[in-house]
Short mmCIF file of C-alpha atoms and ligand atoms in Angstrom, two decimals:
data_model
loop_
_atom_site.label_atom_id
_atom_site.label_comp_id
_atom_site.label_asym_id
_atom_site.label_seq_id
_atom_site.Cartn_x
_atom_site.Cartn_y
_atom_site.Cartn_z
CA UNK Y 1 -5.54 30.64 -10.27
CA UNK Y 2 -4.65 31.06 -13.63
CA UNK Y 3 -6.49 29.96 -17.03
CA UNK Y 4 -2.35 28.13 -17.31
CA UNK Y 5 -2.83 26.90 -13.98
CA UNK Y 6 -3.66 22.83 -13.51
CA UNK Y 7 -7.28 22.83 -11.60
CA UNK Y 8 -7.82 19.52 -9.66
CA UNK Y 9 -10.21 18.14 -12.70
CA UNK Y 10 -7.87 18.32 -15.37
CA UNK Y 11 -4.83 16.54 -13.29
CA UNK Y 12 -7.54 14.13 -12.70
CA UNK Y 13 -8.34 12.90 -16.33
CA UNK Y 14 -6.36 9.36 -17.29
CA UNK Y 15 -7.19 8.71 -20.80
CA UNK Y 16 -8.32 5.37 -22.34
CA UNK Y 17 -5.01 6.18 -24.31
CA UNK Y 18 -2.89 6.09 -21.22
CA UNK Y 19 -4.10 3.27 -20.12
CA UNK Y 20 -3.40 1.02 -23.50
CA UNK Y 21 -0.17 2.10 -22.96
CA UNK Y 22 0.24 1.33 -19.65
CA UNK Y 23 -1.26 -2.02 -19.75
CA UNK Y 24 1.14 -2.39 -23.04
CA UNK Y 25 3.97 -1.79 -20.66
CA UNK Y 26 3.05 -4.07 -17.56
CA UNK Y 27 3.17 -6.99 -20.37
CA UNK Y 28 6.45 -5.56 -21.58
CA UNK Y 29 7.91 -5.75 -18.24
CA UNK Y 30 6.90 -9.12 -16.89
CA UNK Y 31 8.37 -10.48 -20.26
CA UNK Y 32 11.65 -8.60 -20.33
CA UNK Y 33 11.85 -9.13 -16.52
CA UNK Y 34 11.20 -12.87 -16.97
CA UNK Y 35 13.71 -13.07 -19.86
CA UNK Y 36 16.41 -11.98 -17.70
CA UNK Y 37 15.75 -13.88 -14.25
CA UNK Y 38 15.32 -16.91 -16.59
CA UNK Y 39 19.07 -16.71 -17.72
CA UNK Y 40 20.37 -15.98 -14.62
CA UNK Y 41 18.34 -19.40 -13.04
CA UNK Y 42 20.01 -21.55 -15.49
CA UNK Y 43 23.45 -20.77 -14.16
CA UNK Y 44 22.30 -22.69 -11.55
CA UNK Y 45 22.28 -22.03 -7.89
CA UNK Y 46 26.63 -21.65 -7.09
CA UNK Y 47 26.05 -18.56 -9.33
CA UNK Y 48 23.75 -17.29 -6.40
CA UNK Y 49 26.72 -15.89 -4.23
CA UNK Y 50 27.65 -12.80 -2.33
CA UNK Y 51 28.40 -10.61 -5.06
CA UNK Y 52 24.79 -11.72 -6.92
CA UNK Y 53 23.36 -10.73 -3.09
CA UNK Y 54 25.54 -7.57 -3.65
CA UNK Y 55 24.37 -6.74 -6.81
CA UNK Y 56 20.47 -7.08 -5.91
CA UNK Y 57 21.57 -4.95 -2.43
CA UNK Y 58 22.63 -2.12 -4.67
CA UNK Y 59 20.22 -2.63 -7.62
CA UNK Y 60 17.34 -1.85 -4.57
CA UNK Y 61 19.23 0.79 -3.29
CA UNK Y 62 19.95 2.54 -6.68
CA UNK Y 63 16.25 2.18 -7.45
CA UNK Y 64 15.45 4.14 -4.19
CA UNK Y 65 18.18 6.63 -5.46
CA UNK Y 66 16.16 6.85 -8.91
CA UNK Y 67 12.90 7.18 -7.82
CA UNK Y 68 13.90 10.26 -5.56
CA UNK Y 69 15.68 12.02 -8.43
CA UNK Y 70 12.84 11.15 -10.95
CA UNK Y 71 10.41 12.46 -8.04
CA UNK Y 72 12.21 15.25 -7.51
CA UNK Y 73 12.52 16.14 -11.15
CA UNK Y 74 9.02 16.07 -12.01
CA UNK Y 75 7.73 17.45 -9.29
CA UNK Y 76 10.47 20.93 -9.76
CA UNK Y 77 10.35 20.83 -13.34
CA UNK Y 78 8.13 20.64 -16.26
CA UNK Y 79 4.44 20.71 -16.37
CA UNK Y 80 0.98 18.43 -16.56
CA UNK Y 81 0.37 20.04 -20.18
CA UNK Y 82 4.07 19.05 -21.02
CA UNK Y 83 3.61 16.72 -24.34
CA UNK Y 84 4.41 12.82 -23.72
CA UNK Y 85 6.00 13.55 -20.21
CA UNK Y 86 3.56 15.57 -19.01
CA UNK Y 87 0.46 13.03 -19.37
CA UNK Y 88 2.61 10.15 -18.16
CA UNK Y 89 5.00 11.32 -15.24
CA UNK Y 90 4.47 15.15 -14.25
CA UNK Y 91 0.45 14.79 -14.19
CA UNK Y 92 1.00 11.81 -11.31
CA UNK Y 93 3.47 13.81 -9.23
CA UNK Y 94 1.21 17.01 -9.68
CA UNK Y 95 -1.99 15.08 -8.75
CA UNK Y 96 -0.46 13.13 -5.63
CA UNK Y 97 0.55 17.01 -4.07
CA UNK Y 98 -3.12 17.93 -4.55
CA UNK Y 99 -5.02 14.97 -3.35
CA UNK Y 100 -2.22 12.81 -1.70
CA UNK Y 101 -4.81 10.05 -1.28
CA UNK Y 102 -5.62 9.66 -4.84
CA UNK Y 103 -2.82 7.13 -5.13
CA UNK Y 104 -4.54 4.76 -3.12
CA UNK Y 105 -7.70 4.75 -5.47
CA UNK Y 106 -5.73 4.10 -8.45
CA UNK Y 107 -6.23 0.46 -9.87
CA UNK Y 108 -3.17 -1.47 -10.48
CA UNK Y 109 -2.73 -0.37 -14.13
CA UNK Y 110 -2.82 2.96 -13.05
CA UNK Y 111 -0.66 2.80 -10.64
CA UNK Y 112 2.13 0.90 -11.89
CA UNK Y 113 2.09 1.41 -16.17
CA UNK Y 114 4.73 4.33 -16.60
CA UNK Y 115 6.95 2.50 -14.20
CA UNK Y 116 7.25 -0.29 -16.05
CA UNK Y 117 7.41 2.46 -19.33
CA UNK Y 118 10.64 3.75 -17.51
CA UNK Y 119 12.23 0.38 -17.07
CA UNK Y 120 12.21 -0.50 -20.51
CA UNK Y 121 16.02 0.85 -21.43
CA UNK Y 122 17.22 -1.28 -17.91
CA UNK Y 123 15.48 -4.15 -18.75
CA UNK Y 124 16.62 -4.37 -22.76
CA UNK Y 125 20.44 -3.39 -21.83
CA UNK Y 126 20.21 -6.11 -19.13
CA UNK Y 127 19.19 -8.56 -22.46
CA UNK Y 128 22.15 -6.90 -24.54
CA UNK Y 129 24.44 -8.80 -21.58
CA UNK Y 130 25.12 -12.25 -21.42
CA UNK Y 131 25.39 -13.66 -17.99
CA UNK Y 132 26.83 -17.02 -18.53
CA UNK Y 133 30.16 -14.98 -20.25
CA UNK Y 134 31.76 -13.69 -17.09
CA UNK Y 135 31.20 -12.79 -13.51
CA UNK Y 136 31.12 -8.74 -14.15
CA UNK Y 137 28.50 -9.69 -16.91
CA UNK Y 138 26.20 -11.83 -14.33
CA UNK Y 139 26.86 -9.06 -11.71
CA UNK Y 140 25.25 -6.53 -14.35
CA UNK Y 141 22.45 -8.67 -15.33
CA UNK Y 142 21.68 -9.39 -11.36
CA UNK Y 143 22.26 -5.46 -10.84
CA UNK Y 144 19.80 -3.91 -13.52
CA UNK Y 145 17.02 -6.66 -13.26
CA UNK Y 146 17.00 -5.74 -9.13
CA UNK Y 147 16.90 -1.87 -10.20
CA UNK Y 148 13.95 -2.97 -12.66
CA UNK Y 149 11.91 -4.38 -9.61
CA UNK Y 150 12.91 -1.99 -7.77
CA UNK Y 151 11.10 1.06 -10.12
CA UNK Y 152 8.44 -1.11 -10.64
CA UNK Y 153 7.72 -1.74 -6.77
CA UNK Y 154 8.11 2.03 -6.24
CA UNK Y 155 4.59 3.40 -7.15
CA UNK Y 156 3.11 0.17 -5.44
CA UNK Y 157 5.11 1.08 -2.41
CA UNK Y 158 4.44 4.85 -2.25
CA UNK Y 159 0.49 3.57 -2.78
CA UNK Y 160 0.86 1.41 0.19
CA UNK Y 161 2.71 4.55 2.65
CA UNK Y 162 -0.29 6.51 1.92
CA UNK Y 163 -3.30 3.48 2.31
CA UNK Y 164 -5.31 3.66 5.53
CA UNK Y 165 -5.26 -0.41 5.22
CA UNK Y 166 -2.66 -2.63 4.03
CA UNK Y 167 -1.59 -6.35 3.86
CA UNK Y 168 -0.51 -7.90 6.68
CA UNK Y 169 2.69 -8.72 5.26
CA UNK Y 170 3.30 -5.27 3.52
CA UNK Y 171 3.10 -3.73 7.17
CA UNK Y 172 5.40 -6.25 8.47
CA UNK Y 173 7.68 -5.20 5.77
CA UNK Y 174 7.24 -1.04 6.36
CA UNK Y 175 8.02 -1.96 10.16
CA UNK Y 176 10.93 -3.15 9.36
CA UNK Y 177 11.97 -0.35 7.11
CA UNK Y 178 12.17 -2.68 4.04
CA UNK Y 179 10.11 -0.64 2.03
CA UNK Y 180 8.73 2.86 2.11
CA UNK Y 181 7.45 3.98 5.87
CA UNK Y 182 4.25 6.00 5.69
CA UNK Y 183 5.68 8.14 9.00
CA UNK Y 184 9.06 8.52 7.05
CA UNK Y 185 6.99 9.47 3.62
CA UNK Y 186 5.29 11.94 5.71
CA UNK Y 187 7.92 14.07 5.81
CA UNK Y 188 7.53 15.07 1.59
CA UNK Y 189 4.00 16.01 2.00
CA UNK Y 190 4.81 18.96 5.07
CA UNK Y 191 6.09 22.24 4.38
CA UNK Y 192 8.77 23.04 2.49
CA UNK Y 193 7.06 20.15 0.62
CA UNK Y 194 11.03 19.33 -0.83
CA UNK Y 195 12.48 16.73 1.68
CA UNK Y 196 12.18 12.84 1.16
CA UNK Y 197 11.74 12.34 -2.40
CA UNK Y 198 12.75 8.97 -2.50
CA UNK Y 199 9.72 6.54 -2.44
CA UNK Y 200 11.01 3.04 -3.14
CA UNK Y 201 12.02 2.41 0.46
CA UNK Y 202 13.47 5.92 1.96
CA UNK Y 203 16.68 4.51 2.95
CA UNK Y 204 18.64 7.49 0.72
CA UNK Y 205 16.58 10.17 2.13
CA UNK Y 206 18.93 11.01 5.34
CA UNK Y 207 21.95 10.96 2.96
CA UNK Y 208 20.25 12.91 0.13
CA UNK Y 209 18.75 16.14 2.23
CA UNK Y 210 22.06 15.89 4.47
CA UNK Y 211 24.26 16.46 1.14
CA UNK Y 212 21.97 19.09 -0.21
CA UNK Y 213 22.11 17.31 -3.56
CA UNK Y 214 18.56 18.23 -4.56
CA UNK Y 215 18.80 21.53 -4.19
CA UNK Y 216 22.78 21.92 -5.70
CA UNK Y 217 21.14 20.25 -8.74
CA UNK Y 218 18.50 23.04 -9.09
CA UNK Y 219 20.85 25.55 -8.56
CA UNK Y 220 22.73 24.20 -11.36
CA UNK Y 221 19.89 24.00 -13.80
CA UNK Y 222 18.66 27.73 -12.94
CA UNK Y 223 22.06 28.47 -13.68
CA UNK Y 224 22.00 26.69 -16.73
CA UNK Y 225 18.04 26.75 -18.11
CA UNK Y 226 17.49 29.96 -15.98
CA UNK Y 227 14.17 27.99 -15.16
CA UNK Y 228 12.65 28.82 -11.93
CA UNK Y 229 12.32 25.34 -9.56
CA UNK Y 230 8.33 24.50 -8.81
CA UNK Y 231 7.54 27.38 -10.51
CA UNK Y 232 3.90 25.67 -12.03
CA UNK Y 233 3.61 25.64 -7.49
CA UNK Y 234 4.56 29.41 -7.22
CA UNK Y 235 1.67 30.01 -9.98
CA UNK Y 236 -0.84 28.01 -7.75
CA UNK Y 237 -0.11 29.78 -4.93
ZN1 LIG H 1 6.27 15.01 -4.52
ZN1 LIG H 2 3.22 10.65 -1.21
#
């Protein structure tokens, strides 16, 4: 291993810095989050029809969509010593492949901080739209805020797939394939370790490794970057 390499100890270190930001952007979240359902509630309950069931449908599924491409992305490119990005995102992804049960003894700030960091820009374009001005502007609002909780759920979720123990009610819901499936998540952590990046519930997964897409979109960025995919995993090994 080399002196460039990431040991174990120094993926492990989660600085009193990190976590004033992360707690920073739980409270950030709940209020922008808030904000939004708020204005949607005072439309009153005829605004809750099909298409606001439509939007949160694809708002969930679009968040399972992000998280694998955001997975997938930080887990192929970059590096722990990366400045910014590689403290908050690439150092979780990097960690979770060494000791997959770390996750699971992560405290809730932890856990769930840069999430909430990366719904930010959903969560303030979803306050740039008004809801009560037309149905395509509700739709949006309904759309983004279920994207929001969907991110936010994600790291919570992936947490759960890998916990020897969980709520009653959170296995009820990974039964019935409403959220991420710790059998189905198993498939990411077995060789070639770069199936099944999505995390928020798994559904895109089939679709996903069936198209190829992760791999066409590292063949265009060698192409492009001539950067070598997992290549801080190639140095490990
Ligand atoms: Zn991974
Ligand atoms: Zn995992």
């Amino acid at each position: 291993m080399g002196a460039e390499t990431p040991s174990r100890a120094s993926l492990a270190s989660y600085t009193g810095a990190a976590r004033a930001v992360d707690s920073a952007a739980i409270l950030g979240f709940f209020a922008a989050a808030g904000a939004n359902v708020s204005r949607v509630w005072a439309l009153g309950m005829e605004a809750l029809d099909g298409a606001t069931a439509a939007a949160i449908c694809l708002g969930y599924l679009a968040s399972d969509l992000g998280s694998g491409t955001v997975h997938w992305f930080f887990d192929t490119w970059l590096s722990a010593r990366t400045p910014v990005l590689g403290s908050m995102f690439v150092r979780p992804f990097r960690e979770h492949h060494v000791d997959p049960k770390a996750i699971t003894r992560h405290d809730f700030v932890e856990t769930n901080g840069s999430n909430c960091l990366a719904t930010a820009p959903v969560l303030l374009g979803a306050l740039l739209l008004d809801p009560s001005s037309s149905i395509a502007a509700q739709f949006g609002v309904v759309f983004l805020v279920a994207l929001a909780l969907g991110v936010f759920a994600t790291n919570q979720l992936h947490k759960w797939a890998h916990a020897d123990e969980v709520p009653p009610g959170v296995r009820w819901l990974q039964c019935m394939g409403l959220v991420l499936r710790p059998e189905h998540h198993s498939v990411h952590h077995r060789a070639p370790f770069a199936r099944h990046y999505c995390i928020t519930t798994g559904w895109m997964n089939p679709l996903l490794d069936g198209l190829g897409y992760f791999r066409s979109l590292e063949r265009a960025i060698s192409a492009l970057t001539r950067a070598v995919p997992r290549a801080e995993d190639a140095a490990i090994t």
